Amino acid sequence: MRSVKRPSKFSTIRKSIKAVSKEYCAESSICGLKHLVDVNTSCFERILWIITMISALICSVSLVWMTFRRYYSAPLVTTQMPEGVSVSKIIFPAVGICTNNRISKRAVSDLSKKLLQKSRNKNYSEKEMLSLLIGLGLLYNNQPLDDKLVKPMELHRALGDYDVNELMRNLTPKCEDLLLRCEWNAVAVNCSKLFDFRLTMNGYCCTFNYLRQSDVTFESADSTTRSLNMYNYGNKSNFDFDDGLKVLMKLNESDDFYYNMPLRGAQLQFSDAYDFPDAPSGSFAMQIISPNVQMTVMVTASFTEASRDIQHVPVKLRRCLFYDESSYLPFYTHSDCLLKCRMLFLLSKCKCTPFNMPKMINKRTCDMRDVPCLKIYNVQSRTVRPDVDPIPHELELEMVGGGIPCPMCYPSCSKTAYNYDFINVKIYPEHLNAVPDNETLDWLRGADFTGTSIVHVKYAREVADCYGQNVIMKWFDLISNIGSTCGFVTGFSFVSVLEFIYFYTVKLFREINNRRKQEKCKASEISASRYEPINRYRPIYWNEIGGSTKWRPRSKKTV
């Protein structure tokens, strides 16, 4: 007898899938599938339903893909709060006043006399020493000067052992010589109580509301120099005609020695109260005020607050960082990130950092020996390469050495931005000096207006624009949109997913097991039939074959 061939595993699985698929189509909650397996459905109708189902599937997949693409390409939305926020709740911007004359003639003359007393400088006259000391101006802007007049190494030897920060601080005109009268929120205040002598990108200047605790920056992550608690402090102002900051400043031309720009007057600097005043790093504005001018600075503020819900969105998509998200800085701000990036660039090129940047711990501050190196990389160190690809040719980055790449620096998610409008009015000191004290404003009574200028910084509006940044849709909104799309087009729902998983896991596994058991039983029956006799009739005995031998009952004998 021939052996019986058992079905292969693949054949069993294929038949099981076919059977489960028919059952799934017949019982599925998805519209239209039951018509594909209905015995009463004609071939033509079945083809129409197949075309309809495929079209609906393509449409549903396309709509879901568009939803995903919109979610990941533009995941954030910024909305403006119509009520805004009162300016009295926003910290007033930091204000810095720096004279264009960066080196005091009186201070440098005293320094010259001290240096001439040293044995190493016995060959210099006082005039030659003053000409040599003018080279200190290179530490401000590294602009090219006549090498015959300015010799950095010769000046370095003449200075001997010196600390650059202390030297430049002592040579800068002092606040008490620059600021005559001050008023804050319509209250006359001593200028020395309002202003501090602090380091900025223009060297040491008179700063108001500059809340950075130290001129040493980028400490370790466990440092307490910056925290959210800092934002509870700082001067605040209201929207009023007389509120804000008022300063009467005197520009003493007799003390001029070195100008970092060829303009008389002073520089007004504006920045965030917690950011280092640095133009290339953002959060900075500057305006020149000339002598005999009253300048009114109108400040408008806008406040952006990002929801923590956006934190799950990848940084490359949301393009911003929260204060505690960066490993590059212990307390992240966009300005500090760019500043550190630029400082590390100069540190790698010149092995030091300029004195007019915050000092880095355990790093050397550049002195006169480093001036040639700083001059080479001065322009490049002020240009940050944008994080775009390709770089637009219009930026002409090849002219500045390609700029500095700082891909780790994203804008801050929550921030306050300030805009400034400047209004200048010429004043006549002779006329103001002739005005009686009883007709003069309280904070200006008794002042000498000769060679002075007046600055008034105040808010231009009562309410600051307020913006909220959030995800365009949350995860449950995304699922809801996908479910609505699939349900509308194909009748597909979350239950359909569970139903599909159930049929093609539990029921398919059960069907395969049942078929294998049936096939095994059938194979066993066929094998047993080869050896057992087939009993189709009862046994036949020899005496039942013929009629002559047919059994008859015995008859009784008659007596």
GROMACS .gro file of N, CA, C and O in nm, residues 153-193:
model
  164
  153MET      N    1   5.440   9.447   2.258
  153MET     CA    2   5.539   9.378   2.341
  153MET      C    3   5.621   9.477   2.423
  153MET      O    4   5.656   9.450   2.540
  154GLU      N    5   5.651   9.592   2.363
  154GLU     CA    6   5.725   9.694   2.437
  154GLU      C    7   5.642   9.748   2.552
  154GLU      O    8   5.694   9.769   2.664
  155LEU      N    9   5.513   9.768   2.528
  155LEU     CA   10   5.424   9.814   2.634
  155LEU      C   11   5.411   9.707   2.743
  155LEU      O   12   5.406   9.740   2.862
  156HIS      N   13   5.404   9.582   2.703
  156HIS     CA   14   5.395   9.473   2.800
  156HIS      C   15   5.516   9.472   2.895
  156HIS      O   16   5.500   9.457   3.016
  157ARG      N   17   5.635   9.493   2.839
  157ARG     CA   18   5.754   9.495   2.922
  157ARG      C   19   5.757   9.618   3.012
  157ARG      O   20   5.801   9.612   3.127
  158ALA      N   21   5.706   9.731   2.960
  158ALA     CA   22   5.705   9.853   3.040
  158ALA      C   23   5.608   9.842   3.158
  158ALA      O   24   5.634   9.895   3.266
  159LEU      N   25   5.499   9.770   3.139
  159LEU     CA   26   5.400   9.755   3.246
  159LEU      C   27   5.449   9.660   3.354
  159LEU      O   28   5.405   9.669   3.470
  160GLY      N   29   5.534   9.566   3.318
  160GLY     CA   30   5.585   9.472   3.417
  160GLY      C   31   5.480   9.370   3.457
  160GLY      O   32   5.407   9.317   3.371
  161ASP      N   33   5.471   9.341   3.585
  161ASP     CA   34   5.374   9.244   3.635
  161ASP      C   35   5.242   9.317   3.662
  161ASP      O   36   5.234   9.400   3.753
  162TYR      N   37   5.138   9.285   3.587
  162TYR     CA   38   5.012   9.358   3.599
  162TYR      C   39   4.894   9.264   3.576
  162TYR      O   40   4.905   9.163   3.507
  163ASP      N   41   4.782   9.300   3.638
  163ASP     CA   42   4.655   9.232   3.615
  163ASP      C   43   4.572   9.317   3.520
  163ASP      O   44   4.543   9.435   3.548
  164VAL      N   45   4.533   9.260   3.406
  164VAL     CA   46   4.466   9.338   3.301
  164VAL      C   47   4.336   9.398   3.351
  164VAL      O   48   4.307   9.516   3.329
  165ASN      N   49   4.253   9.319   3.418
  165ASN     CA   50   4.124   9.370   3.463
  165ASN      C   51   4.140   9.483   3.564
  165ASN      O   52   4.070   9.587   3.554
  166GLU      N   53   4.230   9.467   3.656
  166GLU     CA   54   4.252   9.573   3.754
  166GLU      C   55   4.309   9.698   3.689
  166GLU      O   56   4.270   9.811   3.723
  167LEU      N   57   4.401   9.679   3.593
  167LEU     CA   58   4.461   9.793   3.524
  167LEU      C   59   4.357   9.872   3.448
  167LEU      O   60   4.349   9.996   3.461
  168MET      N   61   4.273   9.805   3.368
  168MET     CA   62   4.174   9.875   3.287
  168MET      C   63   4.062   9.935   3.374
  168MET      O   64   4.007  10.040   3.339
  169ARG      N   65   4.031   9.871   3.482
  169ARG     CA   66   3.931   9.928   3.574
  169ARG      C   67   3.980  10.059   3.633
  169ARG      O   68   3.904  10.157   3.642
  170ASN      N   69   4.108  10.065   3.671
  170ASN     CA   70   4.164  10.186   3.731
  170ASN      C   71   4.178  10.299   3.630
  170ASN      O   72   4.174  10.417   3.668
  171LEU      N   73   4.191  10.266   3.502
  171LEU     CA   74   4.209  10.369   3.400
  171LEU      C   75   4.078  10.421   3.344
  171LEU      O   76   4.076  10.525   3.277
  172THR      N   77   3.967  10.353   3.369
  172THR     CA   78   3.838  10.395   3.314
  172THR      C   79   3.780  10.511   3.395
  172THR      O   80   3.786  10.511   3.518
  173PRO      N   81   3.722  10.612   3.328
  173PRO     CA   82   3.656  10.723   3.400
  173PRO      C   83   3.550  10.670   3.497
  173PRO      O   84   3.474  10.579   3.463
  174LYS      N   85   3.545  10.723   3.616
  174LYS     CA   86   3.460  10.672   3.723
  174LYS      C   87   3.318  10.728   3.713
  174LYS      O   88   3.293  10.834   3.656
  175CYS      N   89   3.225  10.655   3.774
  175CYS     CA   90   3.085  10.694   3.769
  175CYS      C   91   3.061  10.826   3.842
  175CYS      O   92   2.977  10.907   3.799
  176GLU      N   93   3.133  10.849   3.951
  176GLU     CA   94   3.110  10.973   4.025
  176GLU      C   95   3.151  11.096   3.945
  176GLU      O   96   3.103  11.207   3.973
  177ASP      N   97   3.239  11.079   3.846
  177ASP     CA   98   3.277  11.191   3.760
  177ASP      C   99   3.181  11.206   3.642
  177ASP      O  100   3.173  11.314   3.583
  178LEU      N  101   3.110  11.100   3.609
  178LEU     CA  102   3.022  11.101   3.492
  178LEU      C  103   2.878  11.135   3.528
  178LEU      O  104   2.811  11.210   3.457
  179LEU      N  105   2.827  11.083   3.639
  179LEU     CA  106   2.686  11.096   3.675
  179LEU      C  107   2.670  11.202   3.783
  179LEU      O  108   2.728  11.190   3.891
  180LEU      N  109   2.589  11.304   3.753
  180LEU     CA  110   2.570  11.414   3.847
  180LEU      C  111   2.443  11.397   3.930
  180LEU      O  112   2.446  11.410   4.053
  181ARG      N  113   2.331  11.373   3.865
  181ARG     CA  114   2.203  11.359   3.936
  181ARG      C  115   2.128  11.238   3.880
  181ARG      O  116   2.137  11.206   3.762
  182CYS      N  117   2.050  11.172   3.968
  182CYS     CA  118   1.973  11.055   3.927
  182CYS      C  119   1.835  11.057   3.993
  182CYS      O  120   1.819  11.110   4.103
  183GLU      N  121   1.739  10.999   3.923
  183GLU     CA  122   1.604  10.984   3.977
  183GLU      C  123   1.547  10.850   3.930
  183GLU      O  124   1.564  10.813   3.812
  184TRP      N  125   1.484  10.779   4.021
  184TRP     CA  126   1.423  10.650   3.987
  184TRP      C  127   1.278  10.649   4.035
  184TRP      O  128   1.249  10.668   4.151
  185ASN      N  129   1.186  10.634   3.939
  185ASN     CA  130   1.042  10.634   3.967
  185ASN      C  131   0.999  10.759   4.045
  185ASN      O  132   0.933  10.751   4.150
  186ALA      N  133   1.043  10.874   3.993
  186ALA     CA  134   1.004  11.006   4.045
  186ALA      C  135   1.060  11.033   4.184
  186ALA      O  136   1.011  11.123   4.254
  187VAL      N  137   1.163  10.959   4.225
  187VAL     CA  138   1.227  10.983   4.355
  187VAL      C  139   1.376  11.007   4.331
  187VAL      O  140   1.443  10.923   4.270
  188ALA      N  141   1.426  11.122   4.377
  188ALA     CA  142   1.567  11.152   4.361
  188ALA      C  143   1.651  11.057   4.446
  188ALA      O  144   1.624  11.038   4.564
  189VAL      N  145   1.752  10.996   4.383
  189VAL     CA  146   1.837  10.897   4.449
  189VAL      C  147   1.982  10.930   4.418
  189VAL      O  148   2.014  10.975   4.307
  190ASN      N  149   2.070  10.906   4.515
  190ASN     CA  150   2.212  10.922   4.491
  190ASN      C  151   2.256  10.824   4.382
  190ASN      O  152   2.228  10.704   4.390
  191CYS      N  153   2.329  10.873   4.283
  191CYS     CA  154   2.368  10.789   4.168
  191CYS      C  155   2.454  10.670   4.211
  191CYS      O  156   2.448  10.563   4.150
  192SER      N  157   2.532  10.685   4.313
  192SER     CA  158   2.618  10.576   4.359
  192SER      C  159   2.537  10.459   4.415
  192SER      O  160   2.587  10.346   4.422
  193LYS      N  161   2.413  10.485   4.456
  193LYS     CA  162   2.327  10.378   4.505
  193LYS      C  163   2.253  10.307   4.392
  193LYS      O  164   2.210  10.193   4.410
   0.00000   0.00000   0.00000
